[in-house]
Each structure stands twice: as structure tokens, then as C-alpha cells.
Amino acid sequence: MNDILNGLYQLWITTGLYGFIHEEKGWGMAVMILVGFLLLYLAIKKGFEPLLLIPIGMGCILSNIPYAYIASVDPTSTHAAAGFIKILYDAGIETGLFPILIFMGVGSMTDFGPLIANPKTLLLGAAAQLGIFTALLGALCLSFIPGINFDLAVAGSIGIIGGADGPTAIYVTSRLAPAYLGSIAVAAYSYMALVPVIQPPIMKMLTTEKERKIRMSQLRPVSKVEKIIFPLMVITICALLLPSAAPLIGALMFGNLAKQCGVIGRLADTMENALMNIVTICLGLSVGSKMAADRFLNLETLGILFLGMIAFGIGTAGGVLLAKLMNKLDPKHPINPLIGAAGVSAVPMAARVASKVGQEADSQN
């Protein structure tokens, strides 16, 4: 009888229910699993960027299951077996590989023709980065709160959230503040996925219906030669002025060159579709795994999430307001101010939101 009771007890202490009740962070794990289910609900029911939120939500759920060790090393294993999500995280996020592959796919998906034809729209992307500097300064200010200690390197990493660029946030943080990689990655990708919720109210508040109806036409046709020269020119400038950015910019321009040159269509198609999809799955699961209760439920992470929200809003507003200013200076070639909101680097979500809000004012635009 004692053997039976002992066997039942050993079975009981290996269950997830026991872990939720008796582990120090058991309640936190339960809360984070509910957060994961919320992300899945927003993705499936509300349609909020399911390509991002479903992998992130599932990664959050899996990483908070007690004793599963899916996103960590199993301490009971004799050979320190790592969970499959931890392997993905170590191989792709800590090394910075996934962001580079994502940029390669984005480059292959992008047509720079409208930018080449109308170079002044480049300024909209620059204005939308105001959120980066807002978050950087805000992080330094939060350091005066007991329990929060952000130095300049951490503040710079948090600031990238304001650009709404998940891959860049991961890459920069892995170089400057790797200890904060999980929190910053979660914040960056969460806000990227919630672009359809965050941006429209700001865009509508700062524009009139007449401005939202502005129709833009491409100023001139862009030749194939120009589209081939553009990525080569960008790589050259980056090499001369900012070589530290060359890994990301180089991958972006390599993907774009593969698309525009027209002689390696099969490789361009792989970057744009198969490679992009595979990396998105792995990256989403890896980012979601950092929503573990022991890392996520603390004051510093909440501060990062707060700064990300503020920075995202300011970045959106900066792009819209600069477009309005440019229209005052050059009324003959007006720019729809909603394009400014697409200046934040949430590719392609911000562009889709700008298009949707514009079509609400003029369905034929």
C-alpha cells in the first residue's frame, strides 16, 4: 500500500497542476498562460496580425507550462537537455540570425519605386523615428525610480521599440543589452502586432477627412536600371558611413536586389515566401518564450512596455505631422498624411493600416 501511495504522490508532484499550486512562480505562470490565450484570441477572432500573434501566443503558453522545460534547460536531465524553443532562441535570437533573415525577406518583398520617384517621402520615415529618442530619454528618466536601472545602452535598446521594428530591436539589443533581450523583443513585437489598434485613433485625431482623401500619383516611371542601382548605392553608402548597420541593411538590399535584377527569381521567391514564413514561425515562438513569468512580471518589463507604447504613439504622430508640414511647403504635390504613419518600421502592418484608414475616407483611393 505504501508503494502505491508513494507512486501516486510521485505522479502528483510531476503534474502541471502541482506546479501551478506549489511553485514560487506558479501563479505567474498561470497568468502568463492566460495572456497567451488572449493573444491567440486577438489574432484569431479579431484578426490582429495572426502571423505574429499566433506564434508569440503559443510560445508564451508553452514556455509557462510547469516542468515542461520547453524554453529552458531541464534540470532533471542527466545531459542538460534544452527544450526546442530554447534551441531556436539560442540559435536565432541571441546570435542575431533571425532578424537578418527577416530583413532579407522584407527586401525581396519591397518595391522602392515610389521612394525613388519621390525621394522626399524618405523624410516621413525619418520623422516616424522620433519615438526612438522619446523612449531613450524616457528610459533614462525611469532609472530614477527604485527598482529600475536602465543605463544608456539599455535605454538605446528600448528606444528602438519606438521605431516599431522588431528585427532591429532584437539585433540592437543582442549587441548592447542582451540581458533585456526578452522583454524588449516581446514589447517590440507586441506593439507591431497591435498596430491596427494603436495607430488609427492617432491618425484620425491629427488629420481632417479632406487630408485623408488626398490622392497621390507616382511622379514618374522608375526604370529597372534605377531599381537595380538603388540597393547597390544604399549598400555603398552604408559601408562608407555606418558599417555597424551593414548586416541588417546589407540583408535588406540583397533581398531587394534579388527581386529587382530579374535573373534569380527562384531565390527571390524563396526569400519572400518559404524562408520568410519559416523564420517568422521560429522567431514568433522564440519571442513568446520570453514571456515566462519569472522574466516578464517585474517592474522593469512593465516600464519597457509603457515606454514602447508612448514611443510608438509619438513615432506615428511624427510621421503624420511632418507630412502635413510638407504639404504646407509644397502644396502642388500633396502627400496624404496617413503615409507618415507607415513611416514606422512595422512592416507591412503600418502600411496596411494607413491604406485601410485612407480607404475609409475614400474607398477608391
Coordinates of C-alpha atoms in Angstrom, one line a residue:
M1 CA 0.0 0.0 0.0
N2 CA 2.8 2.4 0.8
D3 CA 4.4 1.7 -2.6
I4 CA 1.1 2.6 -4.3
L5 CA 0.6 5.8 -2.3
N6 CA 4.2 6.8 -2.9
G7 CA 3.8 6.2 -6.6
L8 CA 0.6 8.3 -6.7
Y9 CA 2.5 11.1 -4.8
Q10 CA 5.4 10.9 -7.3
L11 CA 2.9 11.2 -10.1
W12 CA 1.1 14.1 -8.4
I13 CA 4.3 16.2 -7.9
T14 CA 5.1 15.9 -11.7
T15 CA 1.8 17.3 -12.8
G16 CA 1.3 20.8 -14.1
L17 CA -1.5 21.4 -11.5
Y18 CA 1.0 20.8 -8.7
G19 CA 3.4 23.2 -10.3
F20 CA 0.8 26.0 -10.5
I21 CA 0.0 25.5 -6.9
H22 CA 3.3 24.9 -5.2
E23 CA 6.0 26.5 -7.4
E24 CA 7.1 30.0 -6.4
K25 CA 6.1 31.5 -9.8
G26 CA 3.2 29.1 -10.3
W27 CA 0.5 31.8 -10.1
G28 CA 2.6 33.9 -12.5
M29 CA 2.8 31.0 -15.0
A30 CA -1.0 30.7 -14.9
V31 CA -1.4 34.4 -15.5
M32 CA 1.0 34.3 -18.5
I33 CA -0.8 31.3 -20.0
L34 CA -4.0 33.4 -19.9
V35 CA -2.1 36.2 -21.6
G36 CA -1.1 33.7 -24.3
F37 CA -4.7 32.7 -24.8
L38 CA -5.6 36.4 -25.0
L39 CA -3.0 36.9 -27.8
L40 CA -4.5 33.9 -29.7
Y41 CA -8.0 35.3 -29.3
L42 CA -6.9 38.7 -30.7
A43 CA -5.2 37.0 -33.6
I44 CA -8.0 34.5 -34.5
K45 CA -11.1 36.4 -33.6
K46 CA -10.1 40.0 -34.1
G47 CA -7.6 39.4 -36.9
F48 CA -4.8 41.4 -35.3
E49 CA -1.7 40.2 -37.2
P50 CA -2.2 36.5 -36.8
L51 CA 1.2 35.7 -38.5
L52 CA 2.9 37.3 -35.4
L53 CA 0.4 36.9 -32.6
I54 CA -0.3 33.2 -33.0
P55 CA 3.3 32.0 -32.8
I56 CA 4.0 34.5 -30.0
G57 CA 0.9 33.5 -28.1
M58 CA 1.7 29.8 -28.5
G59 CA 5.3 30.4 -27.4
C60 CA 4.0 32.2 -24.3
I61 CA 1.7 29.3 -23.4
L62 CA 4.3 26.6 -24.0
S63 CA 7.1 28.4 -22.0
N64 CA 4.9 28.7 -18.9
I65 CA 3.9 25.1 -18.6
P66 CA 5.4 23.8 -15.3
Y67 CA 8.0 21.1 -15.6
A68 CA 7.8 21.0 -19.4
Y69 CA 11.1 22.9 -19.9
I70 CA 10.2 23.8 -23.5
A71 CA 12.0 27.1 -23.4
S72 CA 14.7 26.2 -20.8
V73 CA 17.1 23.5 -19.8
D74 CA 15.7 20.5 -18.0
P75 CA 17.5 20.4 -14.6
T76 CA 16.4 16.8 -14.1
S77 CA 18.1 15.7 -17.3
T78 CA 21.4 14.0 -16.9
H79 CA 22.7 15.6 -20.1
A80 CA 21.2 19.1 -19.6
A81 CA 18.6 18.7 -22.4
A82 CA 17.3 22.0 -23.8
G83 CA 13.7 22.5 -24.9
F84 CA 13.1 23.0 -28.6
I85 CA 12.1 26.7 -28.3
K86 CA 15.3 27.4 -26.2
I87 CA 17.3 25.9 -29.1
L88 CA 15.5 28.1 -31.6
Y89 CA 16.1 31.2 -29.3
D90 CA 19.8 30.5 -28.8
A91 CA 20.4 29.8 -32.5
G92 CA 18.3 32.6 -34.0
I93 CA 17.7 35.4 -31.5
E94 CA 20.8 35.5 -29.3
T95 CA 23.0 35.3 -32.4
G96 CA 21.0 37.9 -34.3
L97 CA 20.4 35.5 -37.2
F98 CA 16.6 35.6 -37.4
P99 CA 16.5 39.5 -37.8
I100 CA 18.9 39.3 -40.6
L101 CA 16.9 36.6 -42.4
I102 CA 13.7 38.6 -41.8
F103 CA 15.3 41.7 -43.4
M104 CA 16.4 39.6 -46.4
G105 CA 12.8 38.5 -46.9
V106 CA 11.4 42.0 -46.4
G107 CA 13.9 43.3 -49.0
S108 CA 12.6 40.8 -51.5
M109 CA 9.0 41.9 -50.8
T110 CA 9.7 45.6 -51.2
D111 CA 9.3 47.8 -54.2
F112 CA 11.3 51.0 -53.7
G113 CA 10.0 52.5 -56.9
P114 CA 7.7 55.1 -55.3
L115 CA 10.5 56.2 -53.0
I116 CA 12.9 56.6 -55.9
A117 CA 10.4 58.6 -57.8
N118 CA 9.6 60.8 -54.9
P119 CA 12.7 60.9 -52.6
K120 CA 11.2 63.5 -50.2
T121 CA 8.9 60.7 -48.8
L122 CA 12.1 59.3 -47.2
L123 CA 11.7 62.1 -44.6
L124 CA 8.5 60.6 -43.4
G125 CA 10.3 57.5 -42.3
A126 CA 12.9 59.7 -40.5
A127 CA 10.2 61.7 -38.7
A128 CA 8.5 58.5 -37.6
Q129 CA 11.6 57.6 -35.7
L130 CA 11.0 60.4 -33.2
G131 CA 9.6 57.7 -30.9
I132 CA 13.1 56.2 -30.6
F133 CA 14.6 59.2 -29.0
T134 CA 11.5 59.7 -26.8
A135 CA 11.8 56.1 -25.5
L136 CA 15.6 56.5 -25.0
L137 CA 15.1 59.7 -22.9
G138 CA 12.1 58.2 -21.1
A139 CA 14.2 55.1 -20.1
L140 CA 16.9 57.3 -18.6
C141 CA 14.2 59.1 -16.6
L142 CA 12.7 55.9 -15.3
S143 CA 16.1 55.0 -13.9
F144 CA 15.3 57.3 -11.0
I145 CA 12.5 55.0 -9.9
P146 CA 13.7 52.5 -7.3
G147 CA 13.8 49.0 -8.8
I148 CA 14.6 50.2 -12.3
N149 CA 18.1 50.6 -13.5
F150 CA 18.5 51.5 -17.2
D151 CA 21.9 52.6 -18.4
L152 CA 22.5 54.3 -21.7
A153 CA 23.0 51.0 -23.6
V154 CA 19.7 49.6 -22.2
A155 CA 17.9 52.9 -22.9
G156 CA 19.1 52.9 -26.5
S157 CA 17.9 49.3 -27.0
I158 CA 14.5 50.2 -25.5
G159 CA 14.4 53.2 -27.8
I160 CA 14.4 51.0 -30.9
I161 CA 10.9 49.8 -29.8
G162 CA 9.7 53.3 -30.8
G163 CA 10.7 52.5 -34.4
A164 CA 8.2 49.6 -34.3
D165 CA 10.9 47.4 -35.9
G166 CA 11.1 44.0 -34.2
P167 CA 14.1 42.6 -36.1
T168 CA 16.1 45.7 -35.5
A169 CA 15.1 45.8 -31.8
I170 CA 16.3 42.2 -31.4
Y171 CA 19.6 42.9 -33.3
V172 CA 20.5 46.1 -31.4
T173 CA 19.6 44.7 -28.0
S174 CA 21.6 41.5 -28.6
R175 CA 24.6 43.7 -29.1
L176 CA 24.0 46.4 -26.5
A177 CA 21.9 44.9 -23.7
P178 CA 21.4 41.1 -24.1
A179 CA 20.1 40.8 -20.5
Y180 CA 17.0 42.7 -21.7
L181 CA 16.5 40.9 -25.0
G182 CA 13.4 39.0 -23.9
S183 CA 11.5 42.0 -22.6
I184 CA 12.4 44.3 -25.4
A185 CA 11.6 41.7 -28.1
V186 CA 8.2 41.0 -26.6
A187 CA 7.4 44.7 -26.4
A188 CA 8.5 45.4 -29.9
Y189 CA 6.6 42.5 -31.5
S190 CA 3.5 43.1 -29.3
Y191 CA 3.2 46.6 -30.5
M192 CA 3.9 45.7 -34.1
A193 CA 1.1 43.2 -33.9
L194 CA -1.2 45.8 -32.3
V195 CA -0.6 48.4 -34.9
P196 CA -4.3 48.2 -36.1
V197 CA -5.4 49.2 -32.5
I198 CA -2.8 51.8 -31.7
Q199 CA -2.4 53.8 -34.9
P200 CA -5.8 54.6 -36.3
P201 CA -7.0 56.8 -33.4
I202 CA -3.8 58.9 -33.6
M203 CA -4.0 59.2 -37.4
K204 CA -7.6 60.3 -37.3
M205 CA -7.0 62.7 -34.5
L206 CA -4.2 64.5 -36.3
T207 CA -5.8 64.7 -39.8
T208 CA -9.0 66.0 -41.3
E209 CA -11.2 64.0 -43.6
K210 CA -10.2 66.1 -46.5
E211 CA -6.5 65.3 -45.8
R212 CA -7.3 61.6 -45.6
K213 CA -8.9 61.8 -49.1
I214 CA -5.7 63.2 -50.7
R215 CA -4.9 61.1 -53.8
M216 CA -1.2 60.6 -54.7
S217 CA 0.1 59.6 -58.0
Q218 CA 3.7 58.4 -58.8
L219 CA 5.5 61.3 -60.2
R220 CA 7.4 59.4 -62.9
P221 CA 8.0 55.8 -64.0
V222 CA 11.1 54.2 -62.4
S223 CA 13.3 52.2 -64.7
K224 CA 14.6 48.7 -63.9
V225 CA 18.2 50.1 -64.0
E226 CA 17.3 52.5 -61.3
K227 CA 15.8 49.8 -59.1
I228 CA 18.9 47.7 -59.5
I229 CA 21.3 50.6 -58.8
F230 CA 19.3 51.7 -55.7
P231 CA 20.2 48.7 -53.4
L232 CA 23.8 48.8 -54.6
M233 CA 24.0 52.5 -53.8
V234 CA 22.5 52.1 -50.4
I235 CA 25.0 49.3 -49.5
T236 CA 27.9 51.5 -50.7
I237 CA 26.7 54.4 -48.5
C238 CA 26.2 52.2 -45.5
A239 CA 29.7 50.7 -46.0
L240 CA 31.2 54.2 -46.1
L241 CA 29.3 55.8 -43.3
L242 CA 27.7 53.2 -41.0
P243 CA 29.4 49.8 -41.3
S244 CA 27.8 48.6 -38.0
A245 CA 24.4 48.7 -39.7
A246 CA 25.7 46.7 -42.7
P247 CA 24.4 43.3 -41.5
L248 CA 20.8 44.4 -41.5
I249 CA 20.9 46.9 -44.3
G250 CA 23.0 44.5 -46.4
A251 CA 20.5 41.7 -46.0
L252 CA 17.6 44.1 -46.8
M253 CA 19.3 45.3 -50.0
F254 CA 20.5 41.8 -51.0
G255 CA 16.9 40.6 -50.9
N256 CA 15.8 43.7 -52.9
L257 CA 18.5 43.2 -55.5
A258 CA 17.5 39.5 -55.9
K259 CA 14.0 40.7 -56.7
Q260 CA 14.8 43.5 -59.0
C261 CA 17.6 42.0 -61.1
G262 CA 15.2 39.5 -62.6
V263 CA 17.7 36.7 -63.1
I264 CA 17.4 34.8 -59.8
G265 CA 13.6 34.7 -59.5
R266 CA 13.7 31.3 -57.7
L267 CA 15.9 32.6 -55.0
A268 CA 13.9 35.8 -54.6
D269 CA 10.7 33.8 -54.3
T270 CA 12.3 31.6 -51.6
M271 CA 13.3 34.6 -49.6
E272 CA 9.9 36.3 -49.9
N273 CA 7.9 33.2 -49.1
A274 CA 9.4 30.0 -47.8
L275 CA 12.3 31.5 -45.9
M276 CA 10.2 34.4 -44.5
N277 CA 7.5 32.0 -43.3
I278 CA 9.9 29.6 -41.6
V279 CA 11.8 32.4 -39.8
T280 CA 8.5 34.1 -38.8
I281 CA 7.4 30.8 -37.1
C282 CA 10.7 30.3 -35.3
L283 CA 11.0 34.0 -34.3
G284 CA 7.4 34.2 -33.0
L285 CA 7.8 31.1 -30.8
S286 CA 11.2 32.4 -29.6
V287 CA 9.8 35.8 -28.7
G288 CA 6.8 34.3 -27.0
S289 CA 9.0 32.1 -24.9
K290 CA 10.5 35.2 -23.2
M291 CA 7.0 35.9 -21.7
A292 CA 7.8 33.5 -19.0
A293 CA 6.5 34.6 -15.6
D294 CA 9.9 34.8 -13.9
R295 CA 11.2 37.2 -16.6
F296 CA 8.1 39.1 -17.5
L297 CA 6.3 40.0 -14.3
N298 CA 8.7 42.6 -12.9
L299 CA 8.9 46.4 -12.7
E300 CA 11.5 46.9 -15.4
T301 CA 9.5 44.9 -18.0
L302 CA 6.4 46.9 -17.2
G303 CA 8.5 50.1 -17.7
I304 CA 9.7 48.8 -21.1
L305 CA 6.1 48.1 -22.2
F306 CA 5.0 51.6 -21.0
L307 CA 7.8 53.3 -22.9
G308 CA 7.2 51.3 -26.0
M309 CA 3.5 52.4 -26.1
I310 CA 4.4 56.1 -25.7
A311 CA 7.2 55.9 -28.3
F312 CA 5.0 54.1 -30.8
G313 CA 2.4 56.8 -30.5
I314 CA 4.9 59.6 -30.9
G315 CA 6.5 57.9 -33.9
T316 CA 3.1 57.6 -35.6
A317 CA 2.3 61.3 -34.8
G318 CA 5.7 62.5 -36.0
G319 CA 5.3 60.9 -39.5
V320 CA 1.8 62.3 -39.9
L321 CA 2.7 65.8 -38.7
L322 CA 5.7 66.0 -41.0
A323 CA 3.6 65.1 -44.0
K324 CA 1.2 67.9 -43.1
L325 CA 4.1 70.3 -42.9
M326 CA 5.5 69.1 -46.2
N327 CA 2.1 69.8 -47.8
K328 CA 2.2 73.4 -46.4
L329 CA 5.6 73.9 -48.0
D330 CA 4.8 72.2 -51.3
P331 CA 1.0 72.4 -52.0
K332 CA 1.4 71.5 -55.6
H333 CA 2.5 67.9 -54.8
P334 CA 0.5 67.0 -51.7
I335 CA 1.2 63.9 -49.7
N336 CA -1.6 62.0 -47.9
P337 CA -0.6 62.5 -44.3
L338 CA -1.6 58.9 -43.5
I339 CA 1.5 57.8 -45.4
G340 CA 3.5 59.3 -42.5
A341 CA 2.1 56.7 -40.1
A342 CA 3.6 54.0 -42.4
G343 CA 7.0 55.5 -41.7
V344 CA 7.3 53.5 -38.5
S345 CA 9.0 50.3 -39.4
A346 CA 6.2 47.9 -38.6
V347 CA 6.4 46.1 -42.0
P348 CA 3.9 45.6 -43.5
M349 CA 1.3 46.3 -40.8
A350 CA 1.7 50.0 -40.7
A351 CA 1.3 50.4 -44.5
R352 CA -1.8 48.2 -44.4
V353 CA -3.3 50.3 -41.6
A354 CA -2.6 53.6 -43.5
S355 CA -4.3 52.2 -46.6
K356 CA -7.3 51.0 -44.6
V357 CA -7.8 54.3 -42.8
G358 CA -7.4 56.1 -46.1
Q359 CA -10.0 53.9 -47.8
E360 CA -12.5 54.6 -45.0
A361 CA -12.4 58.2 -46.2
D362 CA -12.3 57.4 -49.9
S363 CA -12.9 53.8 -50.9
Q364 CA -11.4 54.3 -54.4
N365 CA -8.1 55.7 -53.2

